[in-house]
């Protein structure tokens, strides 16, 4: 199983990596318990920064697509196939849309919502 | 003093193998690859003009020819020295001459690295590929050979300590440190092959996997040979058979040549290498 990235693609490299690993899980090329290359190996082979691969692995681990077992390495999560169907960004968009709609119904203006959102994100409240 | 015919037999074999047979095979192989994959169809394989490759091969052939002649002259000189009984030939002579014989191989390696660096610099592809499988030592090295390597290393240390009556003498310590450093070097090369940068940007992953396996196997055998050599040297000194040391050194150099060059030439076959990756329009 090979993975490829296009360095000219506007899609960020870590995102390309995530998409392909998820696709490999869905297609059955990668199964639960399969070992993945180390961050260093993948970064060296793809000639990208270690941080790029680390970010992709971190986000995949957050989504329970992969799991890191300390020094033993990184493996495909037992529930990876099911978790691939969960799109967190879609969930975030839906929740925010509902929340903004509620706030607007309550009479909040766009700028008030933006300022409040910025404050919450920057931990200023 | 090399008072046995075995030394001359082994040293002539060393001379022929390292300065004639293997260099000829290497030159023949390079010419075959150039013939099978000409510049017109496989432009990625060539990073410089053909004349440069020819010059490199000529220098390589010339260097080996000079070393071969020098080796023959030296062998006759040692024979004469031996027959006159006017002195003692240094035991390390075959080793030092062997290292000298390896010089053209190092030169070729250096040219190879330069060639691969040019290939990497010329690589304009925007799509980068990688295997989604970890390269683990256990998958690349035959475990029985690893076991044998460790056993021979431990046996060598055990034997050194046995003949030194378990006393940590300077000589024993030096041998153990040297052997350990040799093995650390082999481990470093293995690690570099497993986890280092891909030198040939176009090499297919199957070829890389196969070649890495062969190189690791060759290094493990070299490590065993080194341990056996150290044990043998210690045994000869312990049983006061120092006169055979020069023969053992010669035999060791021969093993290194066979494993380090012959084994790789035999196992890495041209017909098994995927040369399509060097075609201009190749898409994996």
Short mmCIF file of C-alpha atoms in Angstrom, two decimals:
data_model
loop_
_atom_site.label_atom_id
_atom_site.label_comp_id
_atom_site.label_asym_id
_atom_site.label_seq_id
_atom_site.Cartn_x
_atom_site.Cartn_y
_atom_site.Cartn_z
CA UNK A 1 0.00 0.00 0.00
CA UNK A 2 1.45 3.30 -1.11
CA UNK A 3 0.55 6.83 -0.22
CA UNK A 4 1.23 9.85 -2.40
CA UNK A 5 1.12 13.56 -1.91
CA UNK A 6 1.15 16.38 -4.39
CA UNK A 7 3.28 19.23 -3.15
CA UNK A 8 1.66 21.61 -5.65
CA UNK A 9 -1.87 20.81 -4.52
CA UNK A 10 -3.56 23.67 -2.61
CA UNK A 11 -4.89 21.11 -0.12
CA UNK A 12 -2.52 21.10 2.89
CA UNK A 13 -0.11 18.15 2.96
CA UNK A 14 -1.32 16.89 6.35
CA UNK A 15 -4.86 16.90 5.02
CA UNK A 16 -3.81 14.90 1.93
CA UNK A 17 -2.19 12.36 4.22
CA UNK A 18 -5.29 12.11 6.42
CA UNK A 19 -7.62 11.71 3.46
CA UNK A 20 -5.52 8.93 1.95
CA UNK A 21 -5.10 7.00 5.18
CA UNK A 22 -8.86 7.24 5.78
CA UNK A 23 -9.52 6.12 2.19
CA UNK A 24 -7.16 3.16 2.65
CA UNK A 25 -9.07 2.15 5.79
CA UNK A 26 -12.45 2.46 4.07
CA UNK A 27 -11.23 0.52 1.00
CA UNK A 28 -9.85 -2.24 3.20
CA UNK A 29 -6.20 -1.70 2.24
CA UNK A 30 -5.53 -0.98 5.89
CA UNK A 31 -7.24 -3.07 8.55
CA UNK A 32 -7.62 -2.78 12.30
CA UNK A 33 -4.31 -3.51 13.99
CA UNK A 34 -2.17 -2.90 10.91
CA UNK A 35 1.06 -1.10 11.71
CA UNK A 36 1.79 2.29 10.17
CA UNK A 37 5.25 3.69 9.47
CA UNK A 38 6.80 5.94 12.06
CA UNK A 39 6.45 9.70 11.68
CA UNK A 40 10.13 9.95 10.81
CA UNK A 41 10.04 7.19 8.19
CA UNK A 42 6.98 8.59 6.42
CA UNK A 43 8.33 12.15 6.53
CA UNK A 44 11.71 10.99 5.15
CA UNK A 45 10.12 8.94 2.37
CA UNK A 46 7.76 11.74 1.34
CA UNK A 47 10.47 14.38 1.81
CA UNK A 48 8.25 16.50 4.02
CA UNK A 49 8.72 17.97 7.48
CA UNK A 50 8.24 15.60 10.44
CA UNK A 51 5.72 18.07 11.84
CA UNK A 52 3.46 17.63 8.81
CA UNK A 53 3.19 13.88 9.35
CA UNK A 54 2.96 14.37 13.12
CA UNK A 55 0.00 16.72 12.65
CA UNK A 56 -1.77 14.24 10.36
CA UNK A 57 -1.18 11.40 12.85
CA UNK A 58 -2.32 13.59 15.74
CA UNK A 59 -5.60 14.44 14.03
CA UNK A 60 -6.13 10.83 12.95
CA UNK A 61 -5.56 9.73 16.53
CA UNK A 62 -8.06 12.33 17.76
CA UNK A 63 -10.60 10.90 15.31
CA UNK A 64 -9.76 7.36 16.52
CA UNK A 65 -8.61 6.23 13.10
CA UNK A 66 -5.18 5.30 14.44
CA UNK A 67 -3.75 4.66 17.86
CA UNK A 68 -0.24 5.13 19.15
CA UNK A 69 1.10 2.40 21.41
CA UNK A 70 4.13 4.17 22.82
CA UNK A 71 7.47 2.90 21.53
CA UNK A 72 5.76 -0.04 19.78
CA UNK A 73 4.51 2.24 17.04
CA UNK A 74 1.31 3.44 15.45
CA UNK A 75 -1.52 1.11 14.48
CA UNK A 76 -4.92 1.29 12.84
CA UNK A 77 -7.62 1.68 15.50
CA UNK A 78 -9.95 -1.32 16.00
CA UNK A 79 -12.95 0.92 15.20
CA UNK A 80 -11.19 2.87 12.44
CA UNK A 81 -13.62 1.86 9.68
CA UNK A 82 -16.66 3.08 11.61
CA UNK A 83 -14.88 6.25 12.72
CA UNK A 84 -13.91 7.14 9.16
CA UNK A 85 -17.58 7.93 8.53
CA UNK A 86 -17.54 10.61 11.22
CA UNK A 87 -16.60 13.95 9.73
CA UNK A 88 -15.77 16.30 12.58
CA UNK A 89 -15.60 19.41 10.40
CA UNK A 90 -19.11 18.68 9.11
CA UNK A 91 -20.30 18.29 12.71
CA UNK A 92 -18.64 21.59 13.69
CA UNK A 93 -20.25 23.41 10.74
CA UNK A 94 -23.70 22.04 11.60
CA UNK A 95 -23.43 22.92 15.29
CA UNK A 96 -22.16 26.43 14.53
CA UNK A 97 -24.92 26.99 11.93
CA UNK A 98 -27.57 26.01 14.47
CA UNK A 99 -26.00 28.14 17.20
CA UNK A 100 -25.70 31.20 14.94
CA UNK A 101 -29.29 30.77 13.81
CA UNK A 102 -30.42 30.66 17.47
CA UNK A 103 -28.37 33.76 18.30
CA UNK A 104 -29.80 35.65 15.35
CA UNK A 105 -33.32 34.64 16.38
CA UNK A 106 -32.53 36.07 19.78
CA UNK A 107 -31.62 39.40 18.11
CA UNK A 108 -27.79 39.24 18.09
CA UNK A 109 -26.08 41.07 15.23
CA UNK A 110 -23.36 39.56 13.00
CA UNK A 111 -20.65 41.75 14.51
CA UNK A 112 -21.71 40.87 18.07
CA UNK A 113 -21.56 37.18 17.19
CA UNK A 114 -18.13 37.62 15.53
CA UNK A 115 -16.70 39.52 18.52
CA UNK A 116 -18.10 36.98 20.99
CA UNK A 117 -16.80 34.09 18.89
CA UNK A 118 -13.35 35.69 18.69
CA UNK A 119 -13.33 36.29 22.44
CA UNK A 120 -14.32 32.68 23.17
CA UNK A 121 -11.70 31.33 20.78
CA UNK A 122 -9.00 33.54 22.27
CA UNK A 123 -10.03 32.71 25.85
CA UNK A 124 -10.72 36.40 26.55
CA UNK A 125 -13.77 35.78 28.69
CA UNK B 1 56.71 -15.98 8.27
CA UNK B 2 54.24 -17.32 5.70
CA UNK B 3 55.68 -20.81 5.53
CA UNK B 4 52.68 -22.51 4.06
CA UNK B 5 51.42 -22.76 0.53
CA UNK B 6 47.90 -21.88 1.70
CA UNK B 7 48.87 -18.25 2.21
CA UNK B 8 50.07 -17.88 -1.39
CA UNK B 9 46.97 -19.63 -2.65
CA UNK B 10 44.65 -17.41 -0.64
CA UNK B 11 46.54 -14.22 -1.44
CA UNK B 12 46.49 -14.95 -5.19
CA UNK B 13 42.76 -15.60 -4.94
CA UNK B 14 42.37 -12.30 -3.06
CA UNK B 15 44.32 -10.51 -5.79
CA UNK B 16 42.33 -12.04 -8.63
CA UNK B 17 38.93 -11.66 -6.96
CA UNK B 18 39.29 -8.08 -5.75
CA UNK B 19 41.36 -6.60 -8.55
CA UNK B 20 40.25 -8.55 -11.58
CA UNK B 21 37.17 -10.78 -11.28
CA UNK B 22 34.77 -8.52 -9.35
CA UNK B 23 35.85 -5.28 -11.09
CA UNK B 24 35.31 -6.99 -14.48
CA UNK B 25 31.88 -8.15 -13.34
CA UNK B 26 30.99 -4.65 -12.16
CA UNK B 27 32.12 -3.04 -15.43
CA UNK B 28 30.23 -5.68 -17.42
CA UNK B 29 27.12 -5.04 -15.36
CA UNK B 30 27.27 -1.26 -15.81
CA UNK B 31 27.73 -1.71 -19.57
CA UNK B 32 24.81 -4.15 -19.65
CA UNK B 33 22.54 -1.68 -17.83
CA UNK B 34 23.56 1.10 -20.23
CA UNK B 35 22.88 -1.23 -23.14
CA UNK B 36 19.48 -2.39 -21.84
CA UNK B 37 18.42 1.09 -20.75
CA UNK B 38 19.85 3.64 -23.18
CA UNK B 39 19.60 7.36 -22.54
CA UNK B 40 16.91 7.73 -25.22
CA UNK B 41 14.42 5.48 -23.43
CA UNK B 42 15.55 5.86 -19.80
CA UNK B 43 16.66 9.49 -19.45
CA UNK B 44 16.20 9.53 -15.66
CA UNK B 45 19.01 7.01 -15.28
CA UNK B 46 21.56 9.44 -16.66
CA UNK B 47 22.44 12.64 -14.88
CA UNK B 48 25.57 13.41 -16.91
CA UNK B 49 27.04 12.89 -20.36
CA UNK B 50 27.94 9.33 -21.44
CA UNK B 51 31.58 10.31 -21.82
CA UNK B 52 31.81 10.87 -18.05
CA UNK B 53 30.65 7.33 -17.32
CA UNK B 54 33.20 5.95 -19.77
CA UNK B 55 35.96 8.03 -18.15
CA UNK B 56 34.94 6.79 -14.69
CA UNK B 57 34.99 3.17 -15.83
CA UNK B 58 38.39 3.61 -17.51
CA UNK B 59 39.85 5.06 -14.30
CA UNK B 60 38.33 2.20 -12.31
CA UNK B 61 39.77 -0.42 -14.67
CA UNK B 62 43.20 1.26 -14.67
CA UNK B 63 43.33 1.53 -10.87
CA UNK B 64 42.50 -2.17 -10.52
CA UNK B 65 45.09 -3.16 -13.12
CA UNK B 66 47.80 -1.17 -11.30
CA UNK B 67 46.84 -2.71 -7.96
CA UNK B 68 46.82 -6.21 -9.48
CA UNK B 69 50.33 -5.79 -10.91
CA UNK B 70 51.54 -4.31 -7.63
CA UNK B 71 49.99 -7.22 -5.75
CA UNK B 72 51.70 -9.81 -7.95
CA UNK B 73 55.05 -8.05 -7.54
CA UNK B 74 54.55 -7.86 -3.78
CA UNK B 75 53.61 -11.54 -3.61
CA UNK B 76 56.80 -12.55 -5.39
CA UNK B 77 58.76 -10.22 -3.13
CA UNK B 78 57.19 -11.83 -0.04
CA UNK B 79 58.02 -15.26 -1.52
CA UNK B 80 61.64 -14.25 -2.05
CA UNK B 81 61.82 -12.68 1.43
CA UNK B 82 60.34 -15.88 2.80
CA UNK B 83 62.79 -18.17 0.98
CA UNK B 84 65.82 -16.14 2.03
CA UNK B 85 64.65 -16.23 5.66
CA UNK B 86 65.98 -12.74 6.13
CA UNK B 87 62.95 -11.35 7.84
CA UNK B 88 59.35 -11.66 8.82
CA UNK B 89 56.39 -10.55 6.71
CA UNK B 90 53.92 -8.49 8.72
CA UNK B 91 50.80 -10.48 9.62
CA UNK B 92 48.56 -7.57 8.73
CA UNK B 93 49.97 -7.37 5.21
CA UNK B 94 46.96 -9.08 3.49
CA UNK B 95 44.54 -6.85 5.42
CA UNK B 96 46.32 -3.63 4.48
CA UNK B 97 46.73 -4.73 0.90
CA UNK B 98 43.07 -5.80 0.86
CA UNK B 99 42.03 -2.34 2.03
CA UNK B 100 44.20 -0.90 -0.74
CA UNK B 101 42.42 -3.20 -3.20
CA UNK B 102 39.07 -1.89 -1.94
CA UNK B 103 40.06 1.70 -2.84
CA UNK B 104 38.70 1.51 -6.43
CA UNK B 105 35.43 0.11 -5.00
CA UNK B 106 35.22 3.11 -2.66
CA UNK B 107 35.90 5.33 -5.67
CA UNK B 108 32.99 3.71 -7.52
CA UNK B 109 30.78 4.10 -4.44
CA UNK B 110 31.71 7.77 -4.30
CA UNK B 111 30.83 8.20 -7.98
CA UNK B 112 27.58 6.36 -7.36
CA UNK B 113 26.65 8.70 -4.49
CA UNK B 114 27.45 11.69 -6.68
CA UNK B 115 25.30 10.26 -9.45
CA UNK B 116 22.37 9.70 -7.07
CA UNK B 117 22.72 13.22 -5.67
CA UNK B 118 22.48 14.58 -9.23
CA UNK B 119 19.43 12.41 -9.82
CA UNK B 120 17.77 13.81 -6.71
CA UNK B 121 18.58 17.38 -7.77
CA UNK B 122 17.17 16.76 -11.25
CA UNK B 123 13.99 15.18 -9.92
CA UNK B 124 11.22 17.64 -10.77
CA UNK B 125 8.24 15.45 -9.85
CA UNK B 126 5.64 17.11 -7.65
CA UNK B 127 4.04 13.88 -6.50
CA UNK B 128 5.92 12.09 -3.74
CA UNK B 129 5.17 8.50 -2.81
CA UNK B 130 5.87 6.33 0.19
CA UNK B 131 5.07 2.90 1.52
CA UNK B 132 2.45 2.84 4.23
CA UNK B 133 4.24 0.00 6.00
CA UNK B 134 6.86 0.31 8.71
CA UNK B 135 10.34 -0.89 7.79
CA UNK B 136 11.12 -3.07 10.76
CA UNK B 137 14.45 -4.77 11.25
CA UNK B 138 12.65 -8.03 12.10
CA UNK B 139 10.97 -8.07 8.67
CA UNK B 140 14.21 -7.43 6.82
CA UNK B 141 16.71 -9.61 8.64
CA UNK B 142 16.55 -13.41 8.87
CA UNK B 143 16.18 -14.05 12.60
CA UNK B 144 18.35 -17.18 12.58
CA UNK B 145 21.18 -15.13 11.10
CA UNK B 146 20.65 -12.40 13.71
CA UNK B 147 20.82 -15.09 16.42
CA UNK B 148 24.01 -16.47 14.92
CA UNK B 149 25.51 -12.96 14.76
CA UNK B 150 24.78 -12.31 18.43
CA UNK B 151 26.00 -15.78 19.40
CA UNK B 152 29.28 -15.38 17.50
CA UNK B 153 29.83 -11.95 19.07
CA UNK B 154 29.23 -13.32 22.57
CA UNK B 155 31.33 -16.40 21.87
CA UNK B 156 34.21 -14.23 20.72
CA UNK B 157 34.06 -12.12 23.88
CA UNK B 158 33.70 -15.27 25.99
CA UNK B 159 36.71 -16.86 24.33
CA UNK B 160 38.80 -13.71 24.76
CA UNK B 161 37.95 -13.65 28.45
CA UNK B 162 38.58 -17.40 28.77
CA UNK B 163 42.09 -17.23 27.38
CA UNK B 164 42.77 -14.14 29.49
CA UNK B 165 41.63 -16.09 32.59
CA UNK B 166 38.74 -13.66 33.00
CA UNK B 167 41.14 -10.84 33.70
CA UNK B 168 40.38 -7.57 31.93
CA UNK B 169 43.76 -7.03 30.35
CA UNK B 170 44.40 -4.10 28.05
CA UNK B 171 44.69 -6.43 25.05
CA UNK B 172 41.40 -8.19 25.81
CA UNK B 173 39.68 -4.88 26.35
CA UNK B 174 41.04 -3.51 23.06
CA UNK B 175 39.78 -6.54 21.13
CA UNK B 176 36.33 -6.36 22.74
CA UNK B 177 36.07 -2.62 22.08
CA UNK B 178 37.23 -3.04 18.46
CA UNK B 179 34.74 -5.85 17.85
CA UNK B 180 31.94 -3.85 19.47
CA UNK B 181 32.80 -0.77 17.40
CA UNK B 182 32.77 -2.89 14.21
CA UNK B 183 29.34 -4.20 15.09
CA UNK B 184 28.10 -0.72 15.96
CA UNK B 185 29.26 0.42 12.53
CA UNK B 186 27.35 -2.45 10.88
CA UNK B 187 24.29 -1.55 12.98
CA UNK B 188 24.59 2.07 11.91
CA UNK B 189 24.72 1.08 8.23
CA UNK B 190 21.68 -1.18 8.71
CA UNK B 191 19.78 1.63 10.47
CA UNK B 192 20.70 4.03 7.67
CA UNK B 193 19.43 1.59 5.04
CA UNK B 194 16.18 1.04 6.95
CA UNK B 195 15.37 4.56 8.04
CA UNK B 196 17.64 6.86 6.08
CA UNK B 197 16.81 8.99 3.08
CA UNK B 198 16.01 7.21 -0.17
CA UNK B 199 19.14 7.75 -2.22
CA UNK B 200 17.67 6.88 -5.61
CA UNK B 201 14.53 9.02 -5.97
CA UNK B 202 13.08 6.79 -8.70
CA UNK B 203 13.81 3.37 -7.20
CA UNK B 204 10.69 1.24 -6.86
CA UNK B 205 9.71 0.23 -3.34
CA UNK B 206 10.00 -3.48 -4.22
CA UNK B 207 13.58 -2.97 -5.37
CA UNK B 208 14.40 -0.96 -2.28
CA UNK B 209 12.91 -3.65 -0.04
CA UNK B 210 14.79 -6.44 -1.81
CA UNK B 211 18.11 -4.59 -1.85
CA UNK B 212 17.84 -3.57 1.80
CA UNK B 213 17.23 -7.23 2.74
CA UNK B 214 20.29 -8.34 0.78
CA UNK B 215 22.51 -5.63 2.26
CA UNK B 216 21.38 -6.44 5.81
CA UNK B 217 22.07 -10.13 5.21
CA UNK B 218 25.52 -9.30 3.86
CA UNK B 219 26.31 -7.11 6.90
CA UNK B 220 25.17 -9.81 9.32
CA UNK B 221 27.43 -12.37 7.62
CA UNK B 222 30.29 -9.83 7.70
CA UNK B 223 29.70 -9.38 11.43
CA UNK B 224 29.85 -13.15 11.98
CA UNK B 225 33.04 -13.32 9.92
CA UNK B 226 34.56 -10.51 12.00
CA UNK B 227 33.74 -12.31 15.27
CA UNK B 228 35.13 -15.59 13.93
CA UNK B 229 38.24 -13.77 12.73
CA UNK B 230 38.86 -12.19 16.14
CA UNK B 231 38.28 -15.55 17.83
CA UNK B 232 40.63 -17.25 15.36
CA UNK B 233 43.37 -14.65 15.89
CA UNK B 234 43.09 -15.04 19.65
CA UNK B 235 43.18 -18.85 19.32
CA UNK B 236 46.28 -18.77 17.11
CA UNK B 237 48.07 -16.50 19.57
CA UNK B 238 46.97 -18.60 22.55
CA UNK B 239 48.16 -21.86 21.00
CA UNK B 240 51.34 -20.18 19.72
CA UNK B 241 50.48 -20.70 16.08
CA UNK B 242 51.26 -17.10 15.11
CA UNK B 243 52.86 -18.21 11.86
CA UNK B 244 49.39 -18.97 10.54
CA UNK B 245 48.09 -15.51 11.43
CA UNK B 246 48.97 -14.08 8.03
CA UNK B 247 46.99 -16.91 6.39
CA UNK B 248 44.02 -16.25 8.64
CA UNK B 249 44.19 -12.53 7.80
CA UNK B 250 44.23 -13.39 4.13
CA UNK B 251 41.28 -15.74 4.56
CA UNK B 252 39.36 -13.05 6.44
CA UNK B 253 40.00 -10.51 3.68
CA UNK B 254 38.78 -13.07 1.16
CA UNK B 255 35.56 -13.64 3.11
CA UNK B 256 34.99 -9.87 3.31
CA UNK B 257 35.47 -9.63 -0.47
CA UNK B 258 33.13 -12.52 -1.21
CA UNK B 259 30.44 -11.32 1.20
CA UNK B 260 30.83 -7.59 0.62
CA UNK B 261 31.12 -7.64 -3.16
CA UNK B 262 30.46 -11.12 -4.56
CA UNK B 263 27.34 -11.79 -2.53
CA UNK B 264 25.82 -8.42 -3.46
CA UNK B 265 26.66 -8.94 -7.15
CA UNK B 266 25.10 -12.40 -7.08
CA UNK B 267 21.95 -11.46 -5.18
CA UNK B 268 21.15 -8.11 -6.79
CA UNK B 269 20.34 -9.27 -10.30
CA UNK B 270 19.99 -6.82 -13.16
CA UNK B 271 17.04 -8.72 -14.62
CA UNK B 272 15.10 -8.32 -11.35
CA UNK B 273 15.52 -4.54 -11.12
CA UNK B 274 12.62 -2.44 -12.32
CA UNK B 275 14.24 -0.07 -14.82
CA UNK B 276 10.89 1.23 -16.11
CA UNK B 277 10.94 3.80 -13.31
CA UNK B 278 13.75 5.59 -15.15
CA UNK B 279 11.63 6.15 -18.26
CA UNK B 280 10.57 9.75 -18.86
CA UNK B 281 6.86 8.95 -19.08
CA UNK B 282 6.76 6.42 -16.24
CA UNK B 283 3.80 6.75 -13.87
CA UNK B 284 3.48 4.36 -10.93
#
